[in-house]
Coordinates of C-alpha atoms and ligand atoms in Angstrom, one line a residue:
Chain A
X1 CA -98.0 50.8 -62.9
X2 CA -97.8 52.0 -59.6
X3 CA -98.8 55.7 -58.2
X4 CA -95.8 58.2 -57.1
X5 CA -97.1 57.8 -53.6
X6 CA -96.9 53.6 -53.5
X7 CA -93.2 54.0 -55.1
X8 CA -92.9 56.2 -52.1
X9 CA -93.6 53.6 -50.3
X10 CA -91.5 50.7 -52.0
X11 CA -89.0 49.6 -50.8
X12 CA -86.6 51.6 -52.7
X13 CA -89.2 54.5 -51.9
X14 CA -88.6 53.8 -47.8
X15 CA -85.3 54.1 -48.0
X16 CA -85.3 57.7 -50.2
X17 CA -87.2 58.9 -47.1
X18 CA -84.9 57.7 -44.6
X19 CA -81.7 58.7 -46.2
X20 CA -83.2 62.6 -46.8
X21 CA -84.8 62.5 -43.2
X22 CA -81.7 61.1 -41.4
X23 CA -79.5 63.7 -43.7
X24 CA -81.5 66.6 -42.3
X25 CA -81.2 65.1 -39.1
X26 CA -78.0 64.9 -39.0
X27 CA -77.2 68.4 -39.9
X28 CA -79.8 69.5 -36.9
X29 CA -77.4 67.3 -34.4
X30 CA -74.3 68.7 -35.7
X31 CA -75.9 72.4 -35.1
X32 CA -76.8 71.1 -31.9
X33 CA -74.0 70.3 -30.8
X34 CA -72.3 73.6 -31.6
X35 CA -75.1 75.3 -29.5
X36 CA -74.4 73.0 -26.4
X37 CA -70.2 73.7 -26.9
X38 CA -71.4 77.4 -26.2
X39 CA -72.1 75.8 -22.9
X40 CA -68.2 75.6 -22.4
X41 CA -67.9 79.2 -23.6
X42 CA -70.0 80.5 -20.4
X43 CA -73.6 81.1 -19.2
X44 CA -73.6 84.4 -21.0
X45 CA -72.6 83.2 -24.9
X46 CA -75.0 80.0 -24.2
X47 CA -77.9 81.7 -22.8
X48 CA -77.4 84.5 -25.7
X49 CA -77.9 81.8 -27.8
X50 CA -80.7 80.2 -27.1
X51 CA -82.0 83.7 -26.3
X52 CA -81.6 84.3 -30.0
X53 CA -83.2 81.0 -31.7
X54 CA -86.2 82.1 -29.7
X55 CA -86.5 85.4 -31.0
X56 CA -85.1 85.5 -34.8
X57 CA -87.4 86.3 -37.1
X58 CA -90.0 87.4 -34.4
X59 CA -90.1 83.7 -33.0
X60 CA -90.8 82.3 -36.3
X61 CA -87.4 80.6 -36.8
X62 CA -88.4 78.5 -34.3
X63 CA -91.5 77.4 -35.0
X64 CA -90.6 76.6 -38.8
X65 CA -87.8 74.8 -37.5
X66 CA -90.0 72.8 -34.7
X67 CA -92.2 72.0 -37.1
X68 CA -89.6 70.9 -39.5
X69 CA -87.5 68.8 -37.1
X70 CA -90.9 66.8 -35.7
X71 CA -92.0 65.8 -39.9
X72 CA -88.3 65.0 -40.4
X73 CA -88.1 62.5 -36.9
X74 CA -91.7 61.8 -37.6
X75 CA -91.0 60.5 -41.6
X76 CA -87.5 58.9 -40.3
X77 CA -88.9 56.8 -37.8
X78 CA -91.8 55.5 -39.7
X79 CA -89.9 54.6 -43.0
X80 CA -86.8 53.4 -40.5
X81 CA -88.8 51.0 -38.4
X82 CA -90.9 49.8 -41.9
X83 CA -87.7 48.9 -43.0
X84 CA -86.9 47.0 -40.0
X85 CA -90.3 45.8 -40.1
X86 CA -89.8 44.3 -43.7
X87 CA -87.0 42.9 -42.4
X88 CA -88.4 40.6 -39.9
X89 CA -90.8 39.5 -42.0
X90 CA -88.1 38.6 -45.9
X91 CA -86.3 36.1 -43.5
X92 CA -89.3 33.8 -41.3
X93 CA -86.7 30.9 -40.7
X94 CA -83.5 31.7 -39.1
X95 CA -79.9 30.4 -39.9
X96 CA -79.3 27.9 -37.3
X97 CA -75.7 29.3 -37.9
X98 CA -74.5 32.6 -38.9
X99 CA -71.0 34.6 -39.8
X100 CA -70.2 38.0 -41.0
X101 CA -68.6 37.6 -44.3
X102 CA -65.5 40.2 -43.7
X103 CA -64.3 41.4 -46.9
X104 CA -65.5 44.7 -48.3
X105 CA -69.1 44.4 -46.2
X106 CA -69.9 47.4 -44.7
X107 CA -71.7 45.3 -42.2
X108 CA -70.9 46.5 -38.4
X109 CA -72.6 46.6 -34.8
X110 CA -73.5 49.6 -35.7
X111 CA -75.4 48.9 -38.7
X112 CA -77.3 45.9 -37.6
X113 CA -78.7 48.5 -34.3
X114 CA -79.9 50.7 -36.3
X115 CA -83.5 49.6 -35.1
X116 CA -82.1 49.6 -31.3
X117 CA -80.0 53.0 -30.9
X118 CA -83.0 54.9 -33.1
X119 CA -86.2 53.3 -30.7
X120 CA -83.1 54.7 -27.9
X121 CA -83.2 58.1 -29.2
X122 CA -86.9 58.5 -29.6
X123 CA -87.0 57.6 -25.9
X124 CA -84.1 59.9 -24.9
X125 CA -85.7 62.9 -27.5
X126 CA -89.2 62.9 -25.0
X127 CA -87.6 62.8 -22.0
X128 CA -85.1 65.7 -23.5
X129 CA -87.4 67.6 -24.5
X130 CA -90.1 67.4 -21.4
X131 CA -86.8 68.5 -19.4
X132 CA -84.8 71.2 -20.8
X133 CA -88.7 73.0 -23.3
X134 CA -91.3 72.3 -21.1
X135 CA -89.2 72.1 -17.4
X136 CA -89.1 75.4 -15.2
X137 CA -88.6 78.5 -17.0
X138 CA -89.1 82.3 -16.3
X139 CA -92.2 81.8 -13.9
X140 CA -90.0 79.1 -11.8
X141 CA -87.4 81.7 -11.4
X142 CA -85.0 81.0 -14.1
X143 CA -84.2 84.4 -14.8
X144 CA -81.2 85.9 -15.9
X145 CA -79.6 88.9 -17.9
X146 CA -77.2 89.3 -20.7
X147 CA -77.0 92.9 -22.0
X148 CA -79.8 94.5 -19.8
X149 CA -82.1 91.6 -21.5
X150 CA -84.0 89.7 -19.6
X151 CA -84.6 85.7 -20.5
X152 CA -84.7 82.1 -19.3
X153 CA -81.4 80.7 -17.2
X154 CA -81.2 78.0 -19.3
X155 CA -77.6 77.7 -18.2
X156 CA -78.6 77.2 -14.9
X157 CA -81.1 74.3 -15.8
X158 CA -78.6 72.8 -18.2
X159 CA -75.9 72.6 -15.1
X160 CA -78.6 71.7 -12.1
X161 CA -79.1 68.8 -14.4
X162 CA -75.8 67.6 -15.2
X163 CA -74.4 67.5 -11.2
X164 CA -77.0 64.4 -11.0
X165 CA -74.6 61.5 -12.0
X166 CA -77.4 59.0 -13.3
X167 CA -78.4 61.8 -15.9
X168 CA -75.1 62.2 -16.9
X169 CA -74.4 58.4 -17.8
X170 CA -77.9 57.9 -19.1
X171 CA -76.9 60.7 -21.4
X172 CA -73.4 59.6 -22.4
X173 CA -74.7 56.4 -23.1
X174 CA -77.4 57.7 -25.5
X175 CA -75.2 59.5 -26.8
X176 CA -73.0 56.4 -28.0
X177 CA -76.1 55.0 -29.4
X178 CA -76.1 58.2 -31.2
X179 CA -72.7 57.6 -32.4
X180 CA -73.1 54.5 -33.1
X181 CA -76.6 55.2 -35.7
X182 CA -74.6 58.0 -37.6
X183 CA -71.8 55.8 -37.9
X184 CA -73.7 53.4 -40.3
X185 CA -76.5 56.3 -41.0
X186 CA -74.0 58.6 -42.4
X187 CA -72.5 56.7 -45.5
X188 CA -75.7 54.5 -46.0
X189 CA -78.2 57.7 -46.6
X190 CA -75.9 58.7 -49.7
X191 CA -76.3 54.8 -50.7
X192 CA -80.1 55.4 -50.1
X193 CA -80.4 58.3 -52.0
X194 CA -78.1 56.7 -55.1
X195 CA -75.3 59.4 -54.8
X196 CA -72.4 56.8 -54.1
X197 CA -69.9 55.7 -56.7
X198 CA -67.6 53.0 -56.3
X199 CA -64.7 55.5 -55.6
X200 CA -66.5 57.4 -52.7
X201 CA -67.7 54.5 -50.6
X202 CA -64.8 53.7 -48.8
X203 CA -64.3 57.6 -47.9
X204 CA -68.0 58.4 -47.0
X205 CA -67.7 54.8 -45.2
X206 CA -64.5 56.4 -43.1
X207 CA -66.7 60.1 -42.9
X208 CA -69.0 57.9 -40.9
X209 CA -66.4 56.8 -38.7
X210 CA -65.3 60.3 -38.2
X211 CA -68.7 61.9 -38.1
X212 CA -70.1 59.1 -35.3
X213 CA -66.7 59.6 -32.9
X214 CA -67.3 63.3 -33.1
X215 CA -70.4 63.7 -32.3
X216 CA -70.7 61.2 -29.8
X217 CA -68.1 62.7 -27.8
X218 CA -68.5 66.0 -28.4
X219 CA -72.2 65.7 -26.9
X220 CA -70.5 63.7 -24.0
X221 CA -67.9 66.4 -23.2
X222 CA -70.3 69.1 -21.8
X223 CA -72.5 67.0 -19.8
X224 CA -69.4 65.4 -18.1
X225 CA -67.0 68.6 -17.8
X226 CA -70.2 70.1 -16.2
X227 CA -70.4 66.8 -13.8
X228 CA -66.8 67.0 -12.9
X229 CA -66.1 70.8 -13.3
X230 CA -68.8 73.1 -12.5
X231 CA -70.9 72.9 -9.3
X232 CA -74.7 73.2 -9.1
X233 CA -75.2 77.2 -9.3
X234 CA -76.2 76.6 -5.3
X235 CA -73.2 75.9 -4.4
X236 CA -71.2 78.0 -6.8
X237 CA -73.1 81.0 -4.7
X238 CA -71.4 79.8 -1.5
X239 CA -67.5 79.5 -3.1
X240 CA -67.9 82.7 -6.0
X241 CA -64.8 82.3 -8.0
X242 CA -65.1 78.6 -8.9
X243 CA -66.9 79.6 -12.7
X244 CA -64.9 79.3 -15.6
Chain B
X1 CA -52.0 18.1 -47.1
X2 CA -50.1 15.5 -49.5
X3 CA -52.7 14.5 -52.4
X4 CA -53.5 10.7 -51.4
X5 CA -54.9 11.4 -47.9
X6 CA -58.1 11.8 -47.4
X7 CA -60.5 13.5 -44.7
X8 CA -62.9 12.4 -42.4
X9 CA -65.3 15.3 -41.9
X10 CA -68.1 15.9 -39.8
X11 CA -71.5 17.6 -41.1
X12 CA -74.2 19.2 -39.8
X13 CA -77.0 19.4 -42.6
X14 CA -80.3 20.9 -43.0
X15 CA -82.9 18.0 -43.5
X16 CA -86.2 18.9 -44.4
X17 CA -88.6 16.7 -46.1
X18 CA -90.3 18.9 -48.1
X19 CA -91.7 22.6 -48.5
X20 CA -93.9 24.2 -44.8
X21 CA -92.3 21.0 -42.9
X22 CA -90.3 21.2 -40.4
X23 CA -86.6 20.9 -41.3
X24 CA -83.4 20.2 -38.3
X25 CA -79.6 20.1 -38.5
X26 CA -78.7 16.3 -38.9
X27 CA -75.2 15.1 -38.3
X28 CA -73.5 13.1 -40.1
X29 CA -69.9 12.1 -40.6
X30 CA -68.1 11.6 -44.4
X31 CA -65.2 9.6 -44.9
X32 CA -62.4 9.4 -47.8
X33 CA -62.9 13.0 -48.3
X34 CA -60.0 13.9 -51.1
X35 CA -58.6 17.6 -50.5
X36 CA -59.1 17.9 -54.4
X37 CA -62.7 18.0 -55.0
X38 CA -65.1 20.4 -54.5
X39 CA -67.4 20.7 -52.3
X40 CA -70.1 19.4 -53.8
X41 CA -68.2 16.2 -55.0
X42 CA -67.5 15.9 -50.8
X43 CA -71.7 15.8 -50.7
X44 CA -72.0 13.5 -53.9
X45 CA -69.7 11.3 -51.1
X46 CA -71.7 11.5 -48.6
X47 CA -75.2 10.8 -50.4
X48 CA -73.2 7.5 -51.8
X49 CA -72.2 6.6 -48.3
X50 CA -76.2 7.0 -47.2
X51 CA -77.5 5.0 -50.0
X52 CA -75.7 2.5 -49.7
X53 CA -76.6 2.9 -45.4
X54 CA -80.5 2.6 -47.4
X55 CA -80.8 6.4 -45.9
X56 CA -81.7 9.0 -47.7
X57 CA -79.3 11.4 -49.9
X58 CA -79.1 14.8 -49.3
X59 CA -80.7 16.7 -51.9
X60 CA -79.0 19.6 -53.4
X61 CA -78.8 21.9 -56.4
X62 CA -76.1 22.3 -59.0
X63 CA -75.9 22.3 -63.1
X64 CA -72.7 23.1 -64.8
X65 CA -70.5 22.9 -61.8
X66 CA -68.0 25.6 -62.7
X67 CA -69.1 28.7 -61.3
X68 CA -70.8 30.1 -64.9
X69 CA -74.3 28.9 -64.3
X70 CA -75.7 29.7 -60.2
X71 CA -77.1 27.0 -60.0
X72 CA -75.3 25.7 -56.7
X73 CA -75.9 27.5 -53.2
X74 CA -75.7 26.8 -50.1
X75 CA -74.9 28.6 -47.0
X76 CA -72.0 26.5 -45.3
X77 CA -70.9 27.6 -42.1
X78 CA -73.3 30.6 -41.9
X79 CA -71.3 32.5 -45.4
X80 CA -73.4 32.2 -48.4
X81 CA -70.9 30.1 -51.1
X82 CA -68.3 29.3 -48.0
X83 CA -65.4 30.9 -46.9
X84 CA -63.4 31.8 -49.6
X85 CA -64.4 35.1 -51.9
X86 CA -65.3 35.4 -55.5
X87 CA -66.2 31.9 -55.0
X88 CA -69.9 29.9 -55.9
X89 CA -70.3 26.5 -54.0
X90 CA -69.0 24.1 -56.5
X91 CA -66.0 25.9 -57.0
X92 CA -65.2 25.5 -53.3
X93 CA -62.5 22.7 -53.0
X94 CA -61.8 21.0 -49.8
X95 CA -58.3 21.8 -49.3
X96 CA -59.8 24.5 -47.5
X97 CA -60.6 21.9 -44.6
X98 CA -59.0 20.2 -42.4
X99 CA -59.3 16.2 -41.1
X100 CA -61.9 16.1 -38.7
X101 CA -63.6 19.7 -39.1
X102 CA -66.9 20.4 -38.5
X103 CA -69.4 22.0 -40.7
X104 CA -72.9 23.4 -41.1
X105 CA -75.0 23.1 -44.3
X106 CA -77.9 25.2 -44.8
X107 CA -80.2 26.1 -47.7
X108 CA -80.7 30.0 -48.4
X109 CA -83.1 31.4 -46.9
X110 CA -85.5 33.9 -47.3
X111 CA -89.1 34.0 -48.0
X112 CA -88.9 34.9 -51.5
X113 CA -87.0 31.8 -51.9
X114 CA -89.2 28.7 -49.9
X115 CA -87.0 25.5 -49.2
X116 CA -88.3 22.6 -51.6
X117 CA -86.7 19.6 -49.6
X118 CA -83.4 19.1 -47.7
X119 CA -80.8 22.1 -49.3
X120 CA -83.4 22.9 -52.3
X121 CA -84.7 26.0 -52.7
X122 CA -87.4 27.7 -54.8
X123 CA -85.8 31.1 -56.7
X124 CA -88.8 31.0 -59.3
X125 CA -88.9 34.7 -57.5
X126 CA -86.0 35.6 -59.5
X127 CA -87.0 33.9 -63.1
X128 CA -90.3 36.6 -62.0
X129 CA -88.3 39.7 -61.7
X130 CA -86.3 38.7 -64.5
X131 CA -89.6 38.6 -67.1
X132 CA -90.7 41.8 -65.9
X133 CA -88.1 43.8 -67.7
X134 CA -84.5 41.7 -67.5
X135 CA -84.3 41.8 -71.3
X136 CA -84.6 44.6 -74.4
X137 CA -87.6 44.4 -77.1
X138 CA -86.3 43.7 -80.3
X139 CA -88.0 42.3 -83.5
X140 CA -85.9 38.8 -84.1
X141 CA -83.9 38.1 -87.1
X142 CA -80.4 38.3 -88.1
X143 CA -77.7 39.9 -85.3
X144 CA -77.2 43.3 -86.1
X145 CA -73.4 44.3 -86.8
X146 CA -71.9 44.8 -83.7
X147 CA -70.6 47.9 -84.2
X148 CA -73.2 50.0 -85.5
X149 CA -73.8 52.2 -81.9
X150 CA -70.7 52.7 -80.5
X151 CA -70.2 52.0 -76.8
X152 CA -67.5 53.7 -74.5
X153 CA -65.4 51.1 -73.4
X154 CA -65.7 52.3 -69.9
X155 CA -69.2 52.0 -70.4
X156 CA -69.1 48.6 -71.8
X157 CA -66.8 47.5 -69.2
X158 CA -69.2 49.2 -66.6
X159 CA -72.3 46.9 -67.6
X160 CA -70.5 43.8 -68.1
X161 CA -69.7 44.2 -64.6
X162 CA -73.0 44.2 -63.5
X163 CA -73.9 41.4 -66.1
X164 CA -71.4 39.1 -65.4
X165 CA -74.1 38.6 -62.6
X166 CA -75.4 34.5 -62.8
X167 CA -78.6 35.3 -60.4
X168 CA -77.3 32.5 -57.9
X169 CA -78.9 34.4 -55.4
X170 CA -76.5 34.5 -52.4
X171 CA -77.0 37.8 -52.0
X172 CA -80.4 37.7 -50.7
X173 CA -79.0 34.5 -48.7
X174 CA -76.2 36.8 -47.3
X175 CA -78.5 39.6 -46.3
X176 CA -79.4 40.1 -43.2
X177 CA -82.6 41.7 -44.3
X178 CA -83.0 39.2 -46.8
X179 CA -83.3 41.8 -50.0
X180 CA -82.7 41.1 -53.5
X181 CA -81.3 44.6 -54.1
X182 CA -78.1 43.5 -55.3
X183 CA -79.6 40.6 -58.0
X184 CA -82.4 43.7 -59.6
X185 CA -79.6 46.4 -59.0
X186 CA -77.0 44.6 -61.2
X187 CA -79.8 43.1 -63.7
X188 CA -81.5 47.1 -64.0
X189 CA -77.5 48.8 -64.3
X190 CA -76.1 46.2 -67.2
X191 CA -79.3 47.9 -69.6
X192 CA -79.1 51.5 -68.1
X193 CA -75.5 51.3 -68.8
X194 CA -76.4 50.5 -72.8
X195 CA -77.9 52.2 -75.2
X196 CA -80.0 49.5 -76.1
X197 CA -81.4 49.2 -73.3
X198 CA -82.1 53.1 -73.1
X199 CA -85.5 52.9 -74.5
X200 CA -86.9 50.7 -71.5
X201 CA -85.4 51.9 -69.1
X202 CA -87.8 53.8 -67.0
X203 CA -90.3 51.0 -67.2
X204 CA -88.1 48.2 -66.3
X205 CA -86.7 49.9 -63.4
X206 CA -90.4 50.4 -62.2
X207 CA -91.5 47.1 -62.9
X208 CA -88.7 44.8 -61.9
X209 CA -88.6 46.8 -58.2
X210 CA -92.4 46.0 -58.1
X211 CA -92.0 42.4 -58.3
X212 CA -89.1 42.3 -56.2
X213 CA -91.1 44.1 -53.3
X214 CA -94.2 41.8 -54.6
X215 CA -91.7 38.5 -54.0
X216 CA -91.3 39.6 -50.3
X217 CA -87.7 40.4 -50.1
X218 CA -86.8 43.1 -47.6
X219 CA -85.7 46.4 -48.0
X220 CA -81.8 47.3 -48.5
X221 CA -80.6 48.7 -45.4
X222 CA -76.5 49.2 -47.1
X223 CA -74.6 46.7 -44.8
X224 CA -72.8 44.9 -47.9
X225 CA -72.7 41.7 -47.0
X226 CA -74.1 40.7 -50.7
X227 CA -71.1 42.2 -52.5
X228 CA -68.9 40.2 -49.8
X229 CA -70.2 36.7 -50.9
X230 CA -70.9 37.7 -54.3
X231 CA -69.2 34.6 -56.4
X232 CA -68.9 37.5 -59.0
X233 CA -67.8 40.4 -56.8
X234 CA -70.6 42.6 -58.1
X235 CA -70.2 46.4 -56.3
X236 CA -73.2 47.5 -54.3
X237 CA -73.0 50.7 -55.8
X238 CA -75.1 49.0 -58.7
X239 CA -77.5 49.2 -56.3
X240 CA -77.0 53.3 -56.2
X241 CA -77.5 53.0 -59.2
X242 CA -80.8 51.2 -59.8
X243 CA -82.3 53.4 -57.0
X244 CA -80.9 56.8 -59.0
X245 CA -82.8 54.9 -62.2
X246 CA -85.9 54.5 -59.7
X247 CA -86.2 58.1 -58.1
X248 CA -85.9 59.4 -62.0
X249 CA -88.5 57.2 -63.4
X250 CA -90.9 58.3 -60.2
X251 CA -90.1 61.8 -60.9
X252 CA -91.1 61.2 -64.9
X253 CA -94.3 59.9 -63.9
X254 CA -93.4 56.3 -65.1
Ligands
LIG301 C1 -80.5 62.3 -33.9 C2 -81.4 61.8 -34.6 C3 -81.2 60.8 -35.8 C4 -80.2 61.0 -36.8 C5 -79.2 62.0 -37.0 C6 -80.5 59.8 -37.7 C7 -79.8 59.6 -38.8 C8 -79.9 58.5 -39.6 C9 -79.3 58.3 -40.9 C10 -78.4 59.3 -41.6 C11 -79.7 57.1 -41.4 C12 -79.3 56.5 -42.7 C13 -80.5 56.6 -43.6 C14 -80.3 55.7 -44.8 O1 -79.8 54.6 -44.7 O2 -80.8 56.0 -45.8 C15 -80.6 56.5 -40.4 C16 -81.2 55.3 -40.5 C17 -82.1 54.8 -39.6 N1 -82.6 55.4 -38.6 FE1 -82.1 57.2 -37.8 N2 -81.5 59.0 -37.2 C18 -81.9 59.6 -36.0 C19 -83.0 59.2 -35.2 C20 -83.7 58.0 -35.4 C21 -84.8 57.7 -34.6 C22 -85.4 58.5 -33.5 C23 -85.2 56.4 -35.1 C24 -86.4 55.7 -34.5 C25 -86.5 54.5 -34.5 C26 -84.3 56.1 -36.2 C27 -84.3 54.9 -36.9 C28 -83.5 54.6 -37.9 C29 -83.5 53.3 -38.6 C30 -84.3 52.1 -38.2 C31 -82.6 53.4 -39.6 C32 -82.1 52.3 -40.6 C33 -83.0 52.1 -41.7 C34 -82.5 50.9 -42.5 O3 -82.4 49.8 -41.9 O4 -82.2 51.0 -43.6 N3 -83.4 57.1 -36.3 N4 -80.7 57.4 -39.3
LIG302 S1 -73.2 24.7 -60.3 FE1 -73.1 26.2 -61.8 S2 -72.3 27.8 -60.7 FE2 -72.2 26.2 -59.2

């Protein structure tokens, strides 16, 4: 019978991989998004914080957990788009017509986009990255203090960025996308990994609701407050008094 | 509707001579539909009113006609079995219509199960699956008494759930990833669930998800359309279930 690492890659075995990826992804984006609320708090708390990740554990922290995050997206996107893969290929003829069957299917926009508004993310993850890790930093100026300790201004980055309109709506619609995968992705990992019971699905179902609503707009809420609320730092010099 | 009227209805089948040829959606229109038979009966019409226009009759499946056997299937009006739930094909009457409606006829599809001719398909892939562990070992002989290992009822009730399963293979139909996970889920839960079935049950688990994967269904992505058309109503958390049996056989080295 088959090796451990070909039922890894059965079907059933794709699935295990996406479900434990996705779950550790997901608990990454919902302590992301506590990080960027900080952003509300003030330049001070937010910059503290990232100020922090960078040094715990001499800088260690945040390697393990670079290193983690890339083999989780890297494992979830592979198994995810094999399964989408498979997909395409189980069904070669079409239905000429075709209807959702209602009832207790769990099937929703979201769930047939999973492909879509993951391949969206992936695209949105590069760009986010190359902007706020690798864009300007100490040697570009970005310097601040909290507590006589000198570190980046990522503050200042975060709002220079978000007072350019077309980032901000790029970035809210990602972030529906987002919404939109955890929506499905939340109830169907504990499918994926076998943990649901008949008299949990229709609560981890609703979770997913929740879970997808919440962190959609919660990412969305900084990004526009920041548009509408709080100038570029520039022009914040020229009226002082206009910072939260 | 009164009983004495009948229906004209108009149809869209799937024609398709036979298997790799190319297949289209053929009109056609039925007349003296009666709102009391089933939907099949309405096809057995309509092949009688193309023989005796010399054309050639639709060709479909179906065997006991009654919902016990899954033999019938056919995806009408893009929903595996029709419209109504808990429902197989031949149990579909036509009161459910209306004079001069419109529907589409399809075969299954997915390429575990290849179209034969017209709404025929092949699902030989299942009978597959089936003799790679979709039974217990046993020496024959006489039927041991029934109640030598006692069974939960919970238990009992549990399994027959999942075997009350008659492998007519709308769920793969339904699936928009065309995956069989519902059919192997319920078939790999109804001997988990036993203690006959105990002894196996590593092995089966291992070997029926090997031929499924081998048949070319897709993967289960969890969007429940299968349970939806399920003629039986069979719970996708069997399929929880056969994956738990999977990841514990993998983990024991089977
Ligand atoms: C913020 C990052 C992400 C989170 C929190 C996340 C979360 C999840 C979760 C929880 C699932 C359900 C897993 C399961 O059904 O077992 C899932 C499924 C999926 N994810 Fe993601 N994901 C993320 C990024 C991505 C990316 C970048 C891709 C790249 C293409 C992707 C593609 C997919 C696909 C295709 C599926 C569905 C697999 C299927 O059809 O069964 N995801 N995701
Ligand atoms: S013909 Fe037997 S179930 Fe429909």
């Amino acid at each position: 019978m088959s090796t451990f690492v070909a039922k890894a890659g059965s079907s059933l075995g794709k699935k295990f991989i996406t479900g434990i990826t996705g779950f550790g992804l997901f608990v990454f984006i919902v302590t992301h998004l506590g990080g960027n609320l900080l952003l509300l708090v003030g330049p001070d708390a937010f910059n503290a914080y990232a100020h922090y990740l960078h040094t715990a554990m001499h800088g260690w922290f945040l390697h393990m957990a670079r290193a983690g995050l890339s083999a989780f997206f890297l494992f979830h996107v592979v198994s995810g788009l094999a399964v989408y893969r498979d997909k395409l290929r189980a069904r070669p003829e079409r239905y000429e017509k075709m209807a959702d069957a209602g009832g207790t299917s769990r099937k929703t926009l979201s769930s047939r986009t999973m492909a879509f508004s993951g391949l969206v993310i992936l695209v949105f993850l590069v760009l986010h990255v190359a902007h706020f890790r690798f864009g300007p930093g100490l040697e570009q100026g970005y310097v601040t203090e909290v507590n006589g300790v000198e570190m980046r201004d990522l503050y200042r980055l975060v709002v220079e960025e978000f007072n350019k309109p077309v980032v901000v709506y790029a970035y809210v619609f990602v972030m529906l996308l987002m919404g939109m995968h955890v929506r499905h992705g939340f109830w169907s990992m504990f499918q994926s990994l076998g943990l649901a019971r008949p008299n949990t699905v229709p609560t981890l179902s609703g979770m997913g609701l929740v879970f997808g609503v919440v962190l959609a707009v919660g990412f969305m809420l900084v990004p526009l407050y920041i548009l509408y609320f709080i100038p570029p730092p520039s022009e914040a010099a020229l009226a002082p008094g206009v910072l939260p | 509707m009164t009983t004495g009227e009948t229906m004209t209805l108009h149809l869209k089948v799937w024609r398709q001579r036979g298997p790799d040829q190319p297949g289209a959606l053929t009109p056609y229109t039925v007349t003296g539909v009666s709102p009391d038979m089933s939907f099949l009966e309405m096809l057995d019409l309509l092949n009688e009113q193309l023989i005796e226009r010399n054309e050639l009759p639709v060709e479909f499946d179906s065997d006991c006609r009654e919902g016990i056997c899954g033999t019938c299937g056919l995806v009408i009006d893009g929903i595996a079995h029709g419209p109504k739930r808990a429902c197989t094909t031949c149990e579909l009457r036509m009161r459910n219509y209306r004079d001069g409606d419109t529907i589409t006829v399809e075969p299954f599809r997915a390429r575990g199960f290849p179209v034969l001719k017209d709404l025929v398909v092949d699902r030989g892939a299942f009978d597959r699956i089936i003799s790679k562990g979709g039974y217990i070992s046993v020496n024959t002989g006489s039927a041991p008494e029934a109640n030598t290992i006692p069974v939960p009822k919970y238990k009992t009730e549990a399994a027959m759930d999942a075997a009350i399963c008659i492998g007519c293979g709308a769920c793969v139909a339904a699936c928009p990833n065309a995956s069989a996970a519902l059919f192997v889920g319920a078939k790999v839960s109804q001997f988990a669930l036993l203690p006959q079935g105990h002894a196996e049950r590593k092995v089966r688990v291992v070997r029926m998800v090997e031929q499924m994967d081998t048949e070319g269904f897709g993967a289960c992505s969890n969007h429940g359309e299968c349970e939806a058309v399920c003629p039986k109503k069979i719970s996708i958390t069997y399929i929880a279930r056969m994956r738990r049996e999977y990841f514990k056989a993998a983990l024991a080295g089977v």
